[in-house]
Amino acid sequence: MNRLAAVERALRAAPPHALLDIVTAALAEQYGAARVELRMADYAMRSLQAVEPVPFTTEPVMIHDSPQGRAFGSQEPYVVPDPHGHTVDVHLPVTIRGDRTGVLSVTMPEGRYAQALLPEMQHICEVLGHEILVAERDTDLYVLARRATRLTLAAEMQWQLLPGRACSRPEFSLGGHLEPAYAIFGDNFDWSVSADHLTLTVANGMGEGIEAALLTNLAVNAMRNARRAGLDLSDQARLADQAVYAQYRGDAHVSVLLLRFDLATGEVEAVDAGSPRMWRLRGKNVDALPFDAQLPLGMFEDTPYASEHFQVRPGDRFLIGSDGVYDATSSAGEKYSKRALARALMATRLLPPAQVPGAVLRELATYRGESPVDDDALVVCLDWYGRTGEGSRPGS
């Protein structure tokens, strides 16, 4: 515990850009580490990019075909002994409250390695992850390591608007993803968790590029402003509607699905103001959840919005998709939402929620084939466990 405390103190005292240097020195001193490497998952969740002063000088490794990717995907340490018996490579996931961020790889002498050290090293990775989150307010180093190529300005704006890519609590676990990751338009998701509620919104701003990004930024921040003012869900929609209409006078609108989960009871309040749609996997059944369709935000002045309610059960899995998902067509012209989406939900039922959006979007790309891509696509997956913690995992 003394050496754990020493590493924690060193990380917390480190300048924002020097976290890797500090953890490297600390691991060398405390564990005999000969080499330490930190890699961050890129925006597309396909590769792990090295954190280094000059970006793109070290080759990335692919998440789905590398030892680092094994640790990232399983969220467990992955140990690779040197075939000559001199060193051991330990790959450890770096995760912040369920948001999978990257992998820390440590090469240490075989004589210094013991399986009993893994919980200590995992704890160091947890501390490192939290320090990276704080450091990103003051340095671009870790943000730069998340990109495999340059983002469009619209994509930069949209990624900076997101709260993260995953979040876990005892009552639920969720993950979300956007594609194409480096050139997205108006799709976005947002969440906030309090002691008693999870508020989740999925938005789809009309248009392309900067116009769509500006529109979505206005709507999301208006909803955040209303939520933080203590307004209920229907008033959050109403305030955001007024903000969008005041700016665009009906020439642009944002489709939004707003959801508020009661963590103690599983009761959900919902406002459907447009196109994002929701499916539920309960046991072996996949059902589209019907909501009372209301006008998208910003179409008319002073639009009233009404909430409706439904109940979730422990073990339920929910998938929310934008129109770039459910309206996508195969080469034969069949919409993805007709049958393929339900098959994808069943096929991914054993994956954790953080991995489901990427898996569904990869399957969607295969489904489209050579069909032209004229819209971005968003998927959010939520597993509900309930406050008692007695819920079964989806598909069980």
PDB file of C-alpha atoms in Angstrom, residues 56-337:
ATOM      1  CA  PHE A  56       1.603  10.013 -35.112  1.00  0.00           C
ATOM      2  CA  THR A  57       5.307   9.088 -34.849  1.00  0.00           C
ATOM      3  CA  THR A  58       4.573   5.639 -33.356  1.00  0.00           C
ATOM      4  CA  GLU A  59       2.539   3.164 -35.361  1.00  0.00           C
ATOM      5  CA  PRO A  60      -0.937   2.506 -33.944  1.00  0.00           C
ATOM      6  CA  VAL A  61      -2.032  -0.977 -32.947  1.00  0.00           C
ATOM      7  CA  MET A  62      -5.452  -2.305 -33.875  1.00  0.00           C
ATOM      8  CA  ILE A  63      -7.913  -2.974 -31.080  1.00  0.00           C
ATOM      9  CA  HIS A  64      -9.165  -6.202 -32.640  1.00  0.00           C
ATOM     10  CA  ASP A  65      -5.788  -7.747 -33.391  1.00  0.00           C
ATOM     11  CA  SER A  66      -3.259  -6.941 -30.682  1.00  0.00           C
ATOM     12  CA  PRO A  67      -2.340  -7.823 -27.078  1.00  0.00           C
ATOM     13  CA  GLN A  68      -3.232  -4.254 -26.071  1.00  0.00           C
ATOM     14  CA  GLY A  69      -6.586  -4.690 -27.768  1.00  0.00           C
ATOM     15  CA  ARG A  70      -7.207  -7.876 -25.773  1.00  0.00           C
ATOM     16  CA  ALA A  71      -6.838  -5.913 -22.534  1.00  0.00           C
ATOM     17  CA  PHE A  72      -8.967  -3.072 -23.894  1.00  0.00           C
ATOM     18  CA  GLY A  73     -11.771  -5.323 -25.097  1.00  0.00           C
ATOM     19  CA  SER A  74     -11.937  -7.629 -22.073  1.00  0.00           C
ATOM     20  CA  GLN A  75     -11.264  -4.853 -19.552  1.00  0.00           C
ATOM     21  CA  GLU A  76      -8.909  -7.267 -17.819  1.00  0.00           C
ATOM     22  CA  PRO A  77      -5.096  -7.348 -17.609  1.00  0.00           C
ATOM     23  CA  TYR A  78      -3.477  -9.322 -20.417  1.00  0.00           C
ATOM     24  CA  VAL A  79      -0.032 -10.727 -19.679  1.00  0.00           C
ATOM     25  CA  VAL A  80       2.425 -11.728 -22.430  1.00  0.00           C
ATOM     26  CA  PRO A  81       5.629 -13.459 -21.253  1.00  0.00           C
ATOM     27  CA  ASP A  82       8.805 -13.023 -23.291  1.00  0.00           C
ATOM     28  CA  PRO A  83       9.450 -16.338 -25.113  1.00  0.00           C
ATOM     29  CA  HIS A  84      13.094 -16.106 -23.995  1.00  0.00           C
ATOM     30  CA  GLY A  85      12.012 -15.807 -20.379  1.00  0.00           C
ATOM     31  CA  HIS A  86      13.596 -12.470 -19.534  1.00  0.00           C
ATOM     32  CA  THR A  87      10.653 -10.024 -19.361  1.00  0.00           C
ATOM     33  CA  VAL A  88       6.889  -9.892 -19.080  1.00  0.00           C
ATOM     34  CA  ASP A  89       4.578  -7.439 -20.887  1.00  0.00           C
ATOM     35  CA  VAL A  90       1.535  -6.484 -18.816  1.00  0.00           C
ATOM     36  CA  HIS A  91      -1.263  -4.694 -20.682  1.00  0.00           C
ATOM     37  CA  LEU A  92      -3.772  -2.963 -18.401  1.00  0.00           C
ATOM     38  CA  PRO A  93      -7.042  -1.186 -19.338  1.00  0.00           C
ATOM     39  CA  VAL A  94      -7.363   2.495 -18.441  1.00  0.00           C
ATOM     40  CA  THR A  95     -11.047   3.142 -17.736  1.00  0.00           C
ATOM     41  CA  ILE A  96     -12.913   6.001 -16.054  1.00  0.00           C
ATOM     42  CA  ARG A  97     -16.319   5.119 -14.574  1.00  0.00           C
ATOM     43  CA  GLY A  98     -17.014   2.644 -17.348  1.00  0.00           C
ATOM     44  CA  ASP A  99     -15.615   4.841 -20.146  1.00  0.00           C
ATOM     45  CA  ARG A 100     -12.885   2.794 -21.811  1.00  0.00           C
ATOM     46  CA  THR A 101     -10.069   5.236 -22.524  1.00  0.00           C
ATOM     47  CA  GLY A 102      -6.946   3.290 -23.388  1.00  0.00           C
ATOM     48  CA  VAL A 103      -4.297   0.791 -22.306  1.00  0.00           C
ATOM     49  CA  LEU A 104      -1.150   1.097 -20.205  1.00  0.00           C
ATOM     50  CA  SER A 105       1.543  -1.404 -21.223  1.00  0.00           C
ATOM     51  CA  VAL A 106       4.332  -2.202 -18.754  1.00  0.00           C
ATOM     52  CA  THR A 107       7.411  -4.287 -19.542  1.00  0.00           C
ATOM     53  CA  MET A 108       9.059  -5.638 -16.398  1.00  0.00           C
ATOM     54  CA  PRO A 109      11.706  -8.246 -15.525  1.00  0.00           C
ATOM     55  CA  GLU A 110      10.313 -11.729 -15.152  1.00  0.00           C
ATOM     56  CA  GLY A 111      11.763 -11.921 -11.659  1.00  0.00           C
ATOM     57  CA  ARG A 112       9.828  -8.841 -10.531  1.00  0.00           C
ATOM     58  CA  TYR A 113       6.467  -9.935 -11.941  1.00  0.00           C
ATOM     59  CA  ALA A 114       3.844 -11.734  -9.873  1.00  0.00           C
ATOM     60  CA  GLN A 115       0.140 -12.148 -10.510  1.00  0.00           C
ATOM     61  CA  ALA A 116      -0.509 -10.678  -7.059  1.00  0.00           C
ATOM     62  CA  LEU A 117       0.765  -7.334  -8.391  1.00  0.00           C
ATOM     63  CA  LEU A 118      -2.049  -7.006 -10.955  1.00  0.00           C
ATOM     64  CA  PRO A 119      -4.655  -5.478  -8.585  1.00  0.00           C
ATOM     65  CA  GLU A 120      -2.087  -2.854  -7.526  1.00  0.00           C
ATOM     66  CA  MET A 121      -1.245  -2.027 -11.125  1.00  0.00           C
ATOM     67  CA  GLN A 122      -4.933  -1.853 -12.051  1.00  0.00           C
ATOM     68  CA  HIS A 123      -5.458   0.616  -9.238  1.00  0.00           C
ATOM     69  CA  ILE A 124      -2.640   2.758 -10.628  1.00  0.00           C
ATOM     70  CA  CYS A 125      -4.406   2.711 -14.012  1.00  0.00           C
ATOM     71  CA  GLU A 126      -7.629   3.903 -12.370  1.00  0.00           C
ATOM     72  CA  VAL A 127      -5.784   6.813 -10.780  1.00  0.00           C
ATOM     73  CA  LEU A 128      -4.050   7.554 -14.091  1.00  0.00           C
ATOM     74  CA  GLY A 129      -7.398   7.575 -15.911  1.00  0.00           C
ATOM     75  CA  HIS A 130      -8.895  10.094 -13.496  1.00  0.00           C
ATOM     76  CA  GLU A 131      -5.797  12.293 -13.726  1.00  0.00           C
ATOM     77  CA  ILE A 132      -5.992  12.219 -17.542  1.00  0.00           C
ATOM     78  CA  LEU A 133      -9.609  13.359 -17.338  1.00  0.00           C
ATOM     79  CA  VAL A 134      -8.580  16.330 -15.196  1.00  0.00           C
ATOM     80  CA  ALA A 135      -5.461  17.057 -17.261  1.00  0.00           C
ATOM     81  CA  GLU A 136      -7.450  17.349 -20.489  1.00  0.00           C
ATOM     82  CA  ARG A 137      -8.727  20.715 -19.280  1.00  0.00           C
ATOM     83  CA  ASP A 138      -5.183  22.077 -19.598  1.00  0.00           C
ATOM     84  CA  THR A 139      -3.431  20.130 -22.367  1.00  0.00           C
ATOM     85  CA  ASP A 140      -4.215  18.710 -25.830  1.00  0.00           C
ATOM     86  CA  LEU A 141      -1.750  15.823 -25.439  1.00  0.00           C
ATOM     87  CA  TYR A 142      -4.311  13.118 -24.660  1.00  0.00           C
ATOM     88  CA  VAL A 143      -6.952  14.479 -27.023  1.00  0.00           C
ATOM     89  CA  LEU A 144      -4.445  14.375 -29.889  1.00  0.00           C
ATOM     90  CA  ALA A 145      -3.674  10.742 -29.073  1.00  0.00           C
ATOM     91  CA  ARG A 146      -7.345   9.884 -29.589  1.00  0.00           C
ATOM     92  CA  ARG A 147      -7.353  10.667 -33.300  1.00  0.00           C
ATOM     93  CA  ALA A 148      -5.973   8.482 -36.049  1.00  0.00           C
ATOM     94  CA  THR A 149      -6.453  11.277 -38.580  1.00  0.00           C
ATOM     95  CA  ARG A 150      -7.583  14.870 -38.605  1.00  0.00           C
ATOM     96  CA  LEU A 151     -11.186  15.592 -37.627  1.00  0.00           C
ATOM     97  CA  THR A 152     -13.419  17.876 -39.621  1.00  0.00           C
ATOM     98  CA  LEU A 153     -14.309  21.034 -37.704  1.00  0.00           C
ATOM     99  CA  ALA A 154     -17.909  19.798 -37.363  1.00  0.00           C
ATOM    100  CA  ALA A 155     -16.696  16.505 -35.876  1.00  0.00           C
ATOM    101  CA  GLU A 156     -14.391  18.379 -33.482  1.00  0.00           C
ATOM    102  CA  MET A 157     -17.357  20.388 -32.235  1.00  0.00           C
ATOM    103  CA  GLN A 158     -19.561  17.324 -31.828  1.00  0.00           C
ATOM    104  CA  TRP A 159     -16.969  15.196 -29.993  1.00  0.00           C
ATOM    105  CA  GLN A 160     -16.214  18.040 -27.593  1.00  0.00           C
ATOM    106  CA  LEU A 161     -19.927  18.256 -26.828  1.00  0.00           C
ATOM    107  CA  LEU A 162     -20.182  14.622 -25.689  1.00  0.00           C
ATOM    108  CA  PRO A 163     -20.038  13.719 -21.975  1.00  0.00           C
ATOM    109  CA  GLY A 164     -18.005  10.596 -22.800  1.00  0.00           C
ATOM    110  CA  ARG A 165     -18.496   7.323 -24.645  1.00  0.00           C
ATOM    111  CA  ALA A 166     -19.632   5.145 -21.734  1.00  0.00           C
ATOM    112  CA  CYS A 167     -20.854   5.399 -18.167  1.00  0.00           C
ATOM    113  CA  SER A 168     -21.485   2.767 -15.482  1.00  0.00           C
ATOM    114  CA  ARG A 169     -23.327   2.783 -12.192  1.00  0.00           C
ATOM    115  CA  PRO A 170     -24.672  -0.098 -10.082  1.00  0.00           C
ATOM    116  CA  GLU A 171     -28.123   0.543 -11.565  1.00  0.00           C
ATOM    117  CA  PHE A 172     -27.139   0.726 -15.253  1.00  0.00           C
ATOM    118  CA  SER A 173     -24.389   0.698 -17.834  1.00  0.00           C
ATOM    119  CA  LEU A 174     -24.442   2.588 -21.137  1.00  0.00           C
ATOM    120  CA  GLY A 175     -22.304   3.284 -24.155  1.00  0.00           C
ATOM    121  CA  GLY A 176     -22.645   5.395 -27.295  1.00  0.00           C
ATOM    122  CA  HIS A 177     -20.850   5.849 -30.593  1.00  0.00           C
ATOM    123  CA  LEU A 178     -20.969   8.070 -33.694  1.00  0.00           C
ATOM    124  CA  GLU A 179     -20.021   7.193 -37.268  1.00  0.00           C
ATOM    125  CA  PRO A 180     -18.327   8.284 -39.440  1.00  0.00           C
ATOM    126  CA  ALA A 181     -16.223   9.254 -36.442  1.00  0.00           C
ATOM    127  CA  TYR A 182     -14.035  11.823 -38.203  1.00  0.00           C
ATOM    128  CA  ALA A 183     -16.704  13.606 -40.272  1.00  0.00           C
ATOM    129  CA  ILE A 184     -19.963  13.540 -38.298  1.00  0.00           C
ATOM    130  CA  PHE A 185     -22.717  16.093 -38.813  1.00  0.00           C
ATOM    131  CA  GLY A 186     -25.638  16.646 -36.439  1.00  0.00           C
ATOM    132  CA  ASP A 187     -26.036  13.463 -34.365  1.00  0.00           C
ATOM    133  CA  ASN A 188     -25.237  13.658 -30.668  1.00  0.00           C
ATOM    134  CA  PHE A 189     -26.020  12.125 -27.274  1.00  0.00           C
ATOM    135  CA  ASP A 190     -25.835  13.486 -23.749  1.00  0.00           C
ATOM    136  CA  TRP A 191     -26.371  12.175 -20.240  1.00  0.00           C
ATOM    137  CA  SER A 192     -26.294  13.286 -16.642  1.00  0.00           C
ATOM    138  CA  VAL A 193     -26.500  11.160 -13.482  1.00  0.00           C
ATOM    139  CA  SER A 194     -27.657  12.339 -10.053  1.00  0.00           C
ATOM    140  CA  ALA A 195     -28.240  10.392  -6.866  1.00  0.00           C
ATOM    141  CA  ASP A 196     -31.717   9.405  -8.042  1.00  0.00           C
ATOM    142  CA  HIS A 197     -31.957   9.856 -11.825  1.00  0.00           C
ATOM    143  CA  LEU A 198     -30.267   9.233 -15.146  1.00  0.00           C
ATOM    144  CA  THR A 199     -31.197  11.770 -17.830  1.00  0.00           C
ATOM    145  CA  LEU A 200     -30.332  10.622 -21.355  1.00  0.00           C
ATOM    146  CA  THR A 201     -30.903  12.563 -24.565  1.00  0.00           C
ATOM    147  CA  VAL A 202     -30.234  11.622 -28.179  1.00  0.00           C
ATOM    148  CA  ALA A 203     -30.299  14.409 -30.762  1.00  0.00           C
ATOM    149  CA  ASN A 204     -30.228  14.644 -34.542  1.00  0.00           C
ATOM    150  CA  GLY A 205     -29.773  18.143 -35.967  1.00  0.00           C
ATOM    151  CA  MET A 206     -30.780  18.681 -39.588  1.00  0.00           C
ATOM    152  CA  GLY A 207     -28.254  19.698 -42.204  1.00  0.00           C
ATOM    153  CA  GLU A 208     -24.576  18.951 -42.722  1.00  0.00           C
ATOM    154  CA  GLY A 209     -21.175  20.090 -41.531  1.00  0.00           C
ATOM    155  CA  ILE A 210     -20.788  23.253 -39.466  1.00  0.00           C
ATOM    156  CA  GLU A 211     -24.456  24.215 -39.872  1.00  0.00           C
ATOM    157  CA  ALA A 212     -25.581  20.927 -38.313  1.00  0.00           C
ATOM    158  CA  ALA A 213     -22.911  21.089 -35.578  1.00  0.00           C
ATOM    159  CA  LEU A 214     -23.889  24.622 -34.578  1.00  0.00           C
ATOM    160  CA  LEU A 215     -27.566  23.697 -34.519  1.00  0.00           C
ATOM    161  CA  THR A 216     -26.985  20.609 -32.363  1.00  0.00           C
ATOM    162  CA  ASN A 217     -24.662  22.517 -30.013  1.00  0.00           C
ATOM    163  CA  LEU A 218     -27.388  25.108 -29.441  1.00  0.00           C
ATOM    164  CA  ALA A 219     -30.051  22.473 -28.725  1.00  0.00           C
ATOM    165  CA  VAL A 220     -27.886  20.332 -26.425  1.00  0.00           C
ATOM    166  CA  ASN A 221     -26.683  23.293 -24.409  1.00  0.00           C
ATOM    167  CA  ALA A 222     -30.239  24.643 -24.149  1.00  0.00           C
ATOM    168  CA  MET A 223     -31.387  21.285 -22.756  1.00  0.00           C
ATOM    169  CA  ARG A 224     -28.447  21.241 -20.334  1.00  0.00           C
ATOM    170  CA  ASN A 225     -29.298  24.756 -19.214  1.00  0.00           C
ATOM    171  CA  ALA A 226     -32.913  23.772 -18.583  1.00  0.00           C
ATOM    172  CA  ARG A 227     -31.928  20.558 -16.792  1.00  0.00           C
ATOM    173  CA  ARG A 228     -29.498  22.405 -14.523  1.00  0.00           C
ATOM    174  CA  ALA A 229     -32.198  24.952 -13.740  1.00  0.00           C
ATOM    175  CA  GLY A 230     -34.278  22.094 -12.308  1.00  0.00           C
ATOM    176  CA  LEU A 231     -36.953  22.029 -15.028  1.00  0.00           C
ATOM    177  CA  ASP A 232     -38.836  18.825 -15.713  1.00  0.00           C
ATOM    178  CA  LEU A 233     -38.373  16.905 -18.948  1.00  0.00           C
ATOM    179  CA  SER A 234     -41.204  18.485 -20.920  1.00  0.00           C
ATOM    180  CA  ASP A 235     -40.009  21.973 -19.945  1.00  0.00           C
ATOM    181  CA  GLN A 236     -36.464  21.061 -20.959  1.00  0.00           C
ATOM    182  CA  ALA A 237     -37.801  20.257 -24.419  1.00  0.00           C
ATOM    183  CA  ARG A 238     -39.883  23.439 -24.451  1.00  0.00           C
ATOM    184  CA  LEU A 239     -36.947  25.697 -23.489  1.00  0.00           C
ATOM    185  CA  ALA A 240     -34.679  24.096 -26.100  1.00  0.00           C
ATOM    186  CA  ASP A 241     -37.458  24.436 -28.679  1.00  0.00           C
ATOM    187  CA  GLN A 242     -37.715  28.160 -27.927  1.00  0.00           C
ATOM    188  CA  ALA A 243     -33.943  28.600 -28.161  1.00  0.00           C
ATOM    189  CA  VAL A 244     -33.728  26.892 -31.558  1.00  0.00           C
ATOM    190  CA  TYR A 245     -36.765  28.748 -32.933  1.00  0.00           C
ATOM    191  CA  ALA A 246     -35.453  32.115 -31.704  1.00  0.00           C
ATOM    192  CA  GLN A 247     -32.215  31.534 -33.611  1.00  0.00           C
ATOM    193  CA  TYR A 248     -33.528  29.906 -36.817  1.00  0.00           C
ATOM    194  CA  ARG A 249     -37.199  31.031 -36.988  1.00  0.00           C
ATOM    195  CA  GLY A 250     -38.338  27.596 -38.152  1.00  0.00           C
ATOM    196  CA  ASP A 251     -35.749  27.191 -40.925  1.00  0.00           C
ATOM    197  CA  ALA A 252     -33.882  24.491 -38.968  1.00  0.00           C
ATOM    198  CA  HIS A 253     -34.902  21.962 -36.354  1.00  0.00           C
ATOM    199  CA  VAL A 254     -33.472  19.248 -34.099  1.00  0.00           C
ATOM    200  CA  SER A 255     -35.049  15.844 -33.499  1.00  0.00           C
ATOM    201  CA  VAL A 256     -34.582  14.679 -29.906  1.00  0.00           C
ATOM    202  CA  LEU A 257     -35.541  11.775 -27.667  1.00  0.00           C
ATOM    203  CA  LEU A 258     -35.387  12.762 -23.983  1.00  0.00           C
ATOM    204  CA  LEU A 259     -35.430  10.077 -21.276  1.00  0.00           C
ATOM    205  CA  ARG A 260     -35.316  10.347 -17.478  1.00  0.00           C
ATOM    206  CA  PHE A 261     -34.822   7.098 -15.523  1.00  0.00           C
ATOM    207  CA  ASP A 262     -35.701   6.834 -11.839  1.00  0.00           C
ATOM    208  CA  LEU A 263     -32.808   4.796 -10.450  1.00  0.00           C
ATOM    209  CA  ALA A 264     -34.815   3.488  -7.497  1.00  0.00           C
ATOM    210  CA  THR A 265     -38.019   2.409  -9.261  1.00  0.00           C
ATOM    211  CA  GLY A 266     -37.148   1.919 -12.934  1.00  0.00           C
ATOM    212  CA  GLU A 267     -39.888   4.326 -14.020  1.00  0.00           C
ATOM    213  CA  VAL A 268     -38.956   6.255 -17.162  1.00  0.00           C
ATOM    214  CA  GLU A 269     -40.277   9.614 -18.289  1.00  0.00           C
ATOM    215  CA  ALA A 270     -39.963  10.225 -22.029  1.00  0.00           C
ATOM    216  CA  VAL A 271     -40.454  13.047 -24.516  1.00  0.00           C
ATOM    217  CA  ASP A 272     -40.258  12.082 -28.189  1.00  0.00           C
ATOM    218  CA  ALA A 273     -39.581  15.209 -30.238  1.00  0.00           C
ATOM    219  CA  GLY A 274     -38.529  13.772 -33.562  1.00  0.00           C
ATOM    220  CA  SER A 275     -36.634  10.953 -35.166  1.00  0.00           C
ATOM    221  CA  PRO A 276     -34.337   9.046 -32.729  1.00  0.00           C
ATOM    222  CA  ARG A 277     -35.975   5.684 -32.000  1.00  0.00           C
ATOM    223  CA  MET A 278     -35.666   3.104 -29.240  1.00  0.00           C
ATOM    224  CA  TRP A 279     -35.727  -0.702 -29.174  1.00  0.00           C
ATOM    225  CA  ARG A 280     -35.878  -3.024 -26.161  1.00  0.00           C
ATOM    226  CA  LEU A 281     -34.320  -6.461 -25.797  1.00  0.00           C
ATOM    227  CA  ARG A 282     -36.184  -8.285 -23.023  1.00  0.00           C
ATOM    228  CA  GLY A 283     -35.274 -11.938 -22.732  1.00  0.00           C
ATOM    229  CA  LYS A 284     -35.283 -13.149 -26.338  1.00  0.00           C
ATOM    230  CA  ASN A 285     -37.733 -10.573 -27.659  1.00  0.00           C
ATOM    231  CA  VAL A 286     -36.820  -7.364 -29.490  1.00  0.00           C
ATOM    232  CA  ASP A 287     -39.528  -4.701 -29.646  1.00  0.00           C
ATOM    233  CA  ALA A 288     -39.607  -1.150 -30.969  1.00  0.00           C
ATOM    234  CA  LEU A 289     -40.956   1.135 -28.250  1.00  0.00           C
ATOM    235  CA  PRO A 290     -43.755   3.346 -29.579  1.00  0.00           C
ATOM    236  CA  PHE A 291     -43.885   6.921 -28.306  1.00  0.00           C
ATOM    237  CA  ASP A 292     -46.311   9.734 -28.998  1.00  0.00           C
ATOM    238  CA  ALA A 293     -44.524  11.574 -31.801  1.00  0.00           C
ATOM    239  CA  GLN A 294     -44.247  15.306 -31.176  1.00  0.00           C
ATOM    240  CA  LEU A 295     -42.716  18.091 -33.245  1.00  0.00           C
ATOM    241  CA  PRO A 296     -38.924  18.407 -33.467  1.00  0.00           C
ATOM    242  CA  LEU A 297     -37.369  21.299 -31.569  1.00  0.00           C
ATOM    243  CA  GLY A 298     -37.491  24.670 -33.326  1.00  0.00           C
ATOM    244  CA  MET A 299     -40.136  24.068 -35.969  1.00  0.00           C
ATOM    245  CA  PHE A 300     -42.711  26.465 -34.508  1.00  0.00           C
ATOM    246  CA  GLU A 301     -42.857  29.049 -31.778  1.00  0.00           C
ATOM    247  CA  ASP A 302     -44.018  27.978 -28.284  1.00  0.00           C
ATOM    248  CA  THR A 303     -44.600  24.322 -29.089  1.00  0.00           C
ATOM    249  CA  PRO A 304     -45.992  22.460 -26.045  1.00  0.00           C
ATOM    250  CA  TYR A 305     -44.440  19.103 -25.119  1.00  0.00           C
ATOM    251  CA  ALA A 306     -45.968  16.333 -23.030  1.00  0.00           C
ATOM    252  CA  SER A 307     -44.216  13.518 -21.154  1.00  0.00           C
ATOM    253  CA  GLU A 308     -45.222   9.869 -21.170  1.00  0.00           C
ATOM    254  CA  HIS A 309     -44.072   7.065 -18.867  1.00  0.00           C
ATOM    255  CA  PHE A 310     -43.065   3.422 -19.052  1.00  0.00           C
ATOM    256  CA  GLN A 311     -41.394   0.885 -16.774  1.00  0.00           C
ATOM    257  CA  VAL A 312     -38.054  -0.859 -17.209  1.00  0.00           C
ATOM    258  CA  ARG A 313     -37.081  -4.169 -15.630  1.00  0.00           C
ATOM    259  CA  PRO A 314     -33.714  -5.486 -14.421  1.00  0.00           C
ATOM    260  CA  GLY A 315     -32.118  -7.308 -17.352  1.00  0.00           C
ATOM    261  CA  ASP A 316     -33.627  -5.039 -20.024  1.00  0.00           C
ATOM    262  CA  ARG A 317     -31.345  -3.783 -22.759  1.00  0.00           C
ATOM    263  CA  PHE A 318     -32.252  -0.698 -24.812  1.00  0.00           C
ATOM    264  CA  LEU A 319     -30.817   0.511 -28.096  1.00  0.00           C
ATOM    265  CA  ILE A 320     -31.425   4.022 -29.441  1.00  0.00           C
ATOM    266  CA  GLY A 321     -30.565   4.819 -33.038  1.00  0.00           C
ATOM    267  CA  SER A 322     -30.635   7.893 -35.229  1.00  0.00           C
ATOM    268  CA  ASP A 323     -32.211   7.920 -38.683  1.00  0.00           C
ATOM    269  CA  GLY A 324     -28.786   7.179 -40.161  1.00  0.00           C
ATOM    270  CA  VAL A 325     -29.185   3.746 -38.551  1.00  0.00           C
ATOM    271  CA  TYR A 326     -32.823   2.724 -38.874  1.00  0.00           C
ATOM    272  CA  ASP A 327     -33.360   4.319 -42.305  1.00  0.00           C
ATOM    273  CA  ALA A 328     -30.166   2.858 -43.814  1.00  0.00           C
ATOM    274  CA  THR A 329     -30.957   0.512 -46.710  1.00  0.00           C
ATOM    275  CA  SER A 330     -29.360  -2.606 -48.079  1.00  0.00           C
ATOM    276  CA  SER A 331     -28.437  -3.025 -51.724  1.00  0.00           C
ATOM    277  CA  ALA A 332     -31.884  -4.610 -52.125  1.00  0.00           C
ATOM    278  CA  GLY A 333     -33.567  -1.516 -50.699  1.00  0.00           C
ATOM    279  CA  GLU A 334     -34.728  -2.962 -47.363  1.00  0.00           C
ATOM    280  CA  LYS A 335     -34.450  -0.664 -44.337  1.00  0.00           C
ATOM    281  CA  TYR A 336     -32.079  -1.755 -41.577  1.00  0.00           C
ATOM    282  CA  SER A 337     -34.799  -1.339 -38.947  1.00  0.00           C
TER     283      SER A 337
END
